[in-house]
Amino acid sequence: MATPIEYYTRALVLDRTDVGEKDAQLDLFTERYGKMSARARSIRAIRSKLSAHLQPLHFVRMRLAPRTTGNGFVVIDSVLDDVFVPSVTRRRADCADIVRTLNMYASELDADHVIWHALEALFGDGILCDGVDRMKHVLLSRMGFDPRYASCTVCGARAVTHFVISHGTFVCASCSLSLPQNEVLYFI
């Protein structure tokens, strides 16, 4: 009998969607495998020990296995990453927009160590405010949205300062005022 394959990696939980009565579908960005989706079985059961760990914006160490039916992965086990315990990490609220952007635009199963290290820097405790904007710029560039070569999609201005998350486009400061603020990522 063949030994089951298991993958061990550190991951940032990008999003969590309830599926069925007790399961959840997780969107993760992992250190070794890039962005991936995994099913967490019985995570919403009353006695689930995984539920508290597998919340959006938490860094975890986890074991995954390929699903026996269909594509994708299933979570075997997970613990909070010692370095990024939620009580120690900072800037969760101002990083939610870039995490949502990463979830929308990062390529599946494409490991990118630059993105991983930028996420570590964003959620670590040693980065200053100007460093947050720099890391957001790095993340956008790695996903294929480099603001250096962009112009405003509304007025054509070359000085772009905002990224429209839902459209994947850049706008200038004045045009961003007419957009819903939860759809705009300020990066400069």
C-alpha positions as YAML, in Angstrom:
chain: A
units: angstrom
residues:
- id: 1
  name: MET
  ca: [0.00, 0.00, 0.00]
- id: 2
  name: ALA
  ca: [1.34, 3.42, -0.97]
- id: 3
  name: THR
  ca: [2.11, 5.98, 1.70]
- id: 4
  name: PRO
  ca: [-0.27, 8.94, 1.53]
- id: 5
  name: ILE
  ca: [1.31, 12.17, 0.33]
- id: 6
  name: GLU
  ca: [1.36, 15.06, 2.79]
- id: 7
  name: TYR
  ca: [2.56, 18.63, 2.32]
- id: 8
  name: TYR
  ca: [3.87, 20.72, 5.19]
- id: 9
  name: THR
  ca: [4.09, 24.49, 4.82]
- id: 10
  name: ARG
  ca: [3.59, 27.84, 6.46]
- id: 11
  name: ALA
  ca: [0.60, 29.76, 5.16]
- id: 12
  name: LEU
  ca: [-1.37, 32.99, 5.45]
- id: 13
  name: VAL
  ca: [-5.12, 32.41, 5.46]
- id: 14
  name: LEU
  ca: [-6.48, 34.83, 2.84]
- id: 15
  name: ASP
  ca: [-10.17, 33.96, 3.05]
- id: 16
  name: ARG
  ca: [-12.57, 31.42, 4.52]
- id: 17
  name: THR
  ca: [-15.93, 30.45, 3.01]
- id: 18
  name: ASP
  ca: [-18.43, 28.15, 4.75]
- id: 19
  name: VAL
  ca: [-19.34, 25.07, 2.72]
- id: 20
  name: GLY
  ca: [-22.07, 22.65, 3.68]
- id: 21
  name: GLU
  ca: [-23.02, 22.08, 7.27]
- id: 22
  name: LYS
  ca: [-19.59, 21.91, 8.94]
- id: 23
  name: ASP
  ca: [-16.86, 22.39, 6.34]
- id: 24
  name: ALA
  ca: [-15.09, 25.49, 5.04]
- id: 25
  name: GLN
  ca: [-13.10, 26.31, 1.91]
- id: 26
  name: LEU
  ca: [-9.87, 28.17, 2.63]
- id: 27
  name: ASP
  ca: [-7.88, 30.39, 0.32]
- id: 28
  name: LEU
  ca: [-4.24, 30.32, 1.40]
- id: 29
  name: PHE
  ca: [-0.96, 31.80, 0.34]
- id: 30
  name: THR
  ca: [1.71, 29.29, 1.28]
- id: 31
  name: GLU
  ca: [5.44, 29.67, 1.61]
- id: 32
  name: ARG
  ca: [6.27, 26.61, -0.52]
- id: 33
  name: TYR
  ca: [3.42, 26.36, -3.03]
- id: 34
  name: GLY
  ca: [2.02, 29.86, -3.50]
- id: 35
  name: LYS
  ca: [-1.70, 30.49, -3.56]
- id: 36
  name: MET
  ca: [-3.89, 27.45, -3.10]
- id: 37
  name: SER
  ca: [-7.34, 26.39, -1.95]
- id: 38
  name: ALA
  ca: [-7.99, 23.71, 0.64]
- id: 39
  name: ARG
  ca: [-11.04, 22.19, 2.24]
- id: 40
  name: ALA
  ca: [-11.16, 22.09, 6.05]
- id: 41
  name: ARG
  ca: [-13.49, 19.31, 7.11]
- id: 42
  name: SER
  ca: [-15.68, 19.70, 10.20]
- id: 43
  name: ILE
  ca: [-14.05, 23.04, 11.00]
- id: 44
  name: ARG
  ca: [-17.37, 24.52, 12.14]
- id: 45
  name: ALA
  ca: [-18.17, 21.65, 14.47]
- id: 46
  name: ILE
  ca: [-18.45, 22.68, 18.12]
- id: 47
  name: ARG
  ca: [-15.38, 20.68, 19.13]
- id: 48
  name: SER
  ca: [-13.17, 21.73, 16.22]
- id: 49
  name: LYS
  ca: [-9.69, 22.72, 17.30]
- id: 50
  name: LEU
  ca: [-8.81, 24.09, 13.87]
- id: 51
  name: SER
  ca: [-11.46, 26.79, 13.68]
- id: 52
  name: ALA
  ca: [-9.65, 29.38, 15.80]
- id: 53
  name: HIS
  ca: [-6.39, 28.94, 13.85]
- id: 54
  name: LEU
  ca: [-7.84, 29.03, 10.36]
- id: 55
  name: GLN
  ca: [-9.22, 32.56, 10.36]
- id: 56
  name: PRO
  ca: [-8.43, 35.14, 7.67]
- id: 57
  name: LEU
  ca: [-5.19, 37.06, 8.24]
- id: 58
  name: HIS
  ca: [-3.69, 34.37, 10.49]
- id: 59
  name: PHE
  ca: [-0.30, 32.83, 9.77]
- id: 60
  name: VAL
  ca: [-0.31, 29.09, 10.38]
- id: 61
  name: ARG
  ca: [1.85, 26.02, 10.00]
- id: 62
  name: MET
  ca: [-0.20, 23.31, 8.35]
- id: 63
  name: ARG
  ca: [-0.26, 19.85, 6.87]
- id: 64
  name: LEU
  ca: [-2.21, 19.30, 3.66]
- id: 65
  name: ALA
  ca: [-3.04, 16.27, 1.55]
- id: 66
  name: PRO
  ca: [-4.43, 15.98, -1.97]
- id: 67
  name: ARG
  ca: [-8.17, 15.34, -2.01]
- id: 68
  name: THR
  ca: [-9.09, 11.75, -2.81]
- id: 69
  name: THR
  ca: [-11.83, 12.88, -5.20]
- id: 70
  name: GLY
  ca: [-11.47, 15.83, -7.54]
- id: 71
  name: ASN
  ca: [-8.84, 18.52, -7.47]
- id: 72
  name: GLY
  ca: [-7.57, 20.49, -4.55]
- id: 73
  name: PHE
  ca: [-6.31, 19.81, -1.06]
- id: 74
  name: VAL
  ca: [-7.67, 19.00, 2.36]
- id: 75
  name: VAL
  ca: [-6.35, 20.34, 5.67]
- id: 76
  name: ILE
  ca: [-5.02, 17.62, 7.96]
- id: 77
  name: ASP
  ca: [-3.71, 19.74, 10.82]
- id: 78
  name: SER
  ca: [-2.86, 23.33, 11.61]
- id: 79
  name: VAL
  ca: [-1.32, 25.44, 14.39]
- id: 80
  name: LEU
  ca: [-0.66, 29.16, 14.65]
- id: 81
  name: ASP
  ca: [2.80, 30.19, 13.49]
- id: 82
  name: ASP
  ca: [4.88, 31.13, 16.55]
- id: 83
  name: VAL
  ca: [6.35, 34.19, 14.86]
- id: 84
  name: PHE
  ca: [2.97, 35.63, 13.86]
- id: 85
  name: VAL
  ca: [0.73, 34.99, 16.85]
- id: 86
  name: PRO
  ca: [-2.28, 37.34, 16.43]
- id: 87
  name: SER
  ca: [-1.65, 39.10, 19.76]
- id: 88
  name: VAL
  ca: [1.84, 40.09, 18.59]
- id: 89
  name: THR
  ca: [1.29, 41.04, 14.95]
- id: 90
  name: ARG
  ca: [0.22, 44.49, 13.86]
- id: 91
  name: ARG
  ca: [-1.44, 46.29, 10.94]
- id: 92
  name: ARG
  ca: [-4.11, 43.72, 10.24]
- id: 93
  name: ALA
  ca: [-6.77, 46.30, 9.36]
- id: 94
  name: ASP
  ca: [-4.66, 48.32, 6.94]
- id: 95
  name: CYS
  ca: [-3.39, 45.17, 5.20]
- id: 96
  name: ALA
  ca: [-6.80, 43.60, 4.55]
- id: 97
  name: ASP
  ca: [-7.09, 45.35, 1.18]
- id: 98
  name: ILE
  ca: [-3.79, 43.99, -0.16]
- id: 99
  name: VAL
  ca: [-4.66, 40.51, 1.13]
- id: 100
  name: ARG
  ca: [-7.97, 40.67, -0.76]
- id: 101
  name: THR
  ca: [-6.09, 41.82, -3.87]
- id: 102
  name: LEU
  ca: [-3.63, 38.94, -3.49]
- id: 103
  name: ASN
  ca: [-6.50, 36.48, -3.19]
- id: 104
  name: MET
  ca: [-8.08, 37.82, -6.39]
- id: 105
  name: TYR
  ca: [-5.01, 38.11, -8.61]
- id: 106
  name: ALA
  ca: [-2.23, 35.76, -7.45]
- id: 107
  name: SER
  ca: [-1.62, 32.69, -9.60]
- id: 108
  name: GLU
  ca: [-2.62, 29.29, -8.19]
- id: 109
  name: LEU
  ca: [0.20, 26.93, -7.16]
- id: 110
  name: ASP
  ca: [2.91, 29.33, -8.26]
- id: 111
  name: ALA
  ca: [5.38, 29.70, -5.40]
- id: 112
  name: ASP
  ca: [6.68, 33.25, -5.14]
- id: 113
  name: HIS
  ca: [9.16, 33.87, -2.35]
- id: 114
  name: VAL
  ca: [9.15, 37.63, -2.94]
- id: 115
  name: ILE
  ca: [5.41, 37.74, -2.20]
- id: 116
  name: TRP
  ca: [5.87, 35.50, 0.84]
- id: 117
  name: HIS
  ca: [8.64, 37.68, 2.31]
- id: 118
  name: ALA
  ca: [6.61, 40.84, 1.62]
- id: 119
  name: LEU
  ca: [3.68, 39.31, 3.54]
- id: 120
  name: GLU
  ca: [6.00, 38.42, 6.42]
- id: 121
  name: ALA
  ca: [7.26, 42.01, 6.48]
- id: 122
  name: LEU
  ca: [3.73, 43.46, 6.38]
- id: 123
  name: PHE
  ca: [2.52, 41.38, 9.31]
- id: 124
  name: GLY
  ca: [5.74, 41.49, 11.30]
- id: 125
  name: ASP
  ca: [6.34, 43.98, 14.06]
- id: 126
  name: GLY
  ca: [9.36, 45.84, 12.68]
- id: 127
  name: ILE
  ca: [8.03, 47.66, 9.60]
- id: 128
  name: LEU
  ca: [7.23, 51.37, 9.65]
- id: 129
  name: CYS
  ca: [4.31, 53.07, 7.88]
- id: 130
  name: ASP
  ca: [6.30, 53.98, 4.75]
- id: 131
  name: GLY
  ca: [7.42, 50.36, 4.58]
- id: 132
  name: VAL
  ca: [3.79, 49.21, 4.40]
- id: 133
  name: ASP
  ca: [3.24, 51.26, 1.24]
- id: 134
  name: ARG
  ca: [6.52, 49.93, -0.21]
- id: 135
  name: MET
  ca: [5.47, 46.32, 0.48]
- id: 136
  name: LYS
  ca: [2.06, 46.94, -1.13]
- id: 137
  name: HIS
  ca: [3.91, 48.28, -4.18]
- id: 138
  name: VAL
  ca: [6.10, 45.14, -4.26]
- id: 139
  name: LEU
  ca: [3.05, 42.87, -4.00]
- id: 140
  name: LEU
  ca: [1.20, 44.69, -6.79]
- id: 141
  name: SER
  ca: [4.27, 44.54, -9.02]
- id: 142
  name: ARG
  ca: [4.74, 40.79, -8.43]
- id: 143
  name: MET
  ca: [1.11, 40.15, -9.38]
- id: 144
  name: GLY
  ca: [1.66, 41.99, -12.68]
- id: 145
  name: PHE
  ca: [0.32, 45.43, -11.76]
- id: 146
  name: ASP
  ca: [3.34, 47.71, -11.78]
- id: 147
  name: PRO
  ca: [2.25, 51.32, -11.11]
- id: 148
  name: ARG
  ca: [5.43, 52.74, -12.67]
- id: 149
  name: TYR
  ca: [4.04, 52.07, -16.15]
- id: 150
  name: ALA
  ca: [0.38, 52.81, -15.44]
- id: 151
  name: SER
  ca: [-1.88, 55.75, -16.14]
- id: 152
  name: CYS
  ca: [-5.27, 56.65, -14.71]
- id: 153
  name: THR
  ca: [-8.00, 54.67, -16.48]
- id: 154
  name: VAL
  ca: [-10.49, 57.52, -15.94]
- id: 155
  name: CYS
  ca: [-8.62, 60.68, -16.94]
- id: 156
  name: GLY
  ca: [-5.33, 59.36, -18.38]
- id: 157
  name: ALA
  ca: [-3.04, 61.10, -15.84]
- id: 158
  name: ARG
  ca: [0.39, 59.50, -15.39]
- id: 159
  name: ALA
  ca: [0.52, 60.13, -11.61]
- id: 160
  name: VAL
  ca: [-1.42, 57.15, -10.27]
- id: 161
  name: THR
  ca: [-1.78, 56.71, -6.52]
- id: 162
  name: HIS
  ca: [-4.58, 54.16, -6.12]
- id: 163
  name: PHE
  ca: [-5.40, 50.67, -7.38]
- id: 164
  name: VAL
  ca: [-9.04, 49.70, -7.99]
- id: 165
  name: ILE
  ca: [-9.22, 46.17, -6.60]
- id: 166
  name: SER
  ca: [-12.34, 44.92, -8.37]
- id: 167
  name: HIS
  ca: [-11.23, 46.17, -11.81]
- id: 168
  name: GLY
  ca: [-7.47, 45.63, -11.62]
- id: 169
  name: THR
  ca: [-6.78, 49.19, -12.79]
- id: 170
  name: PHE
  ca: [-5.00, 52.29, -11.53]
- id: 171
  name: VAL
  ca: [-6.47, 55.75, -10.91]
- id: 172
  name: CYS
  ca: [-5.12, 59.12, -9.83]
- id: 173
  name: ALA
  ca: [-5.88, 60.74, -6.48]
- id: 174
  name: SER
  ca: [-8.72, 62.95, -7.75]
- id: 175
  name: CYS
  ca: [-10.48, 60.16, -9.68]
- id: 176
  name: SER
  ca: [-10.24, 57.84, -6.66]
- id: 177
  name: LEU
  ca: [-12.54, 60.16, -4.70]
- id: 178
  name: SER
  ca: [-15.52, 59.13, -6.83]
- id: 179
  name: LEU
  ca: [-14.98, 55.41, -6.12]
- id: 180
  name: PRO
  ca: [-16.13, 53.40, -3.08]
- id: 181
  name: GLN
  ca: [-13.25, 53.47, -0.61]
- id: 182
  name: ASN
  ca: [-13.47, 49.73, 0.14]
- id: 183
  name: GLU
  ca: [-12.65, 49.11, -3.55]
- id: 184
  name: VAL
  ca: [-9.54, 51.32, -3.65]
- id: 185
  name: LEU
  ca: [-6.06, 50.36, -2.50]
- id: 186
  name: TYR
  ca: [-3.89, 53.36, -1.63]
- id: 187
  name: PHE
  ca: [-0.24, 52.51, -2.24]
- id: 188
  name: ILE
  ca: [1.77, 55.74, -2.57]
...
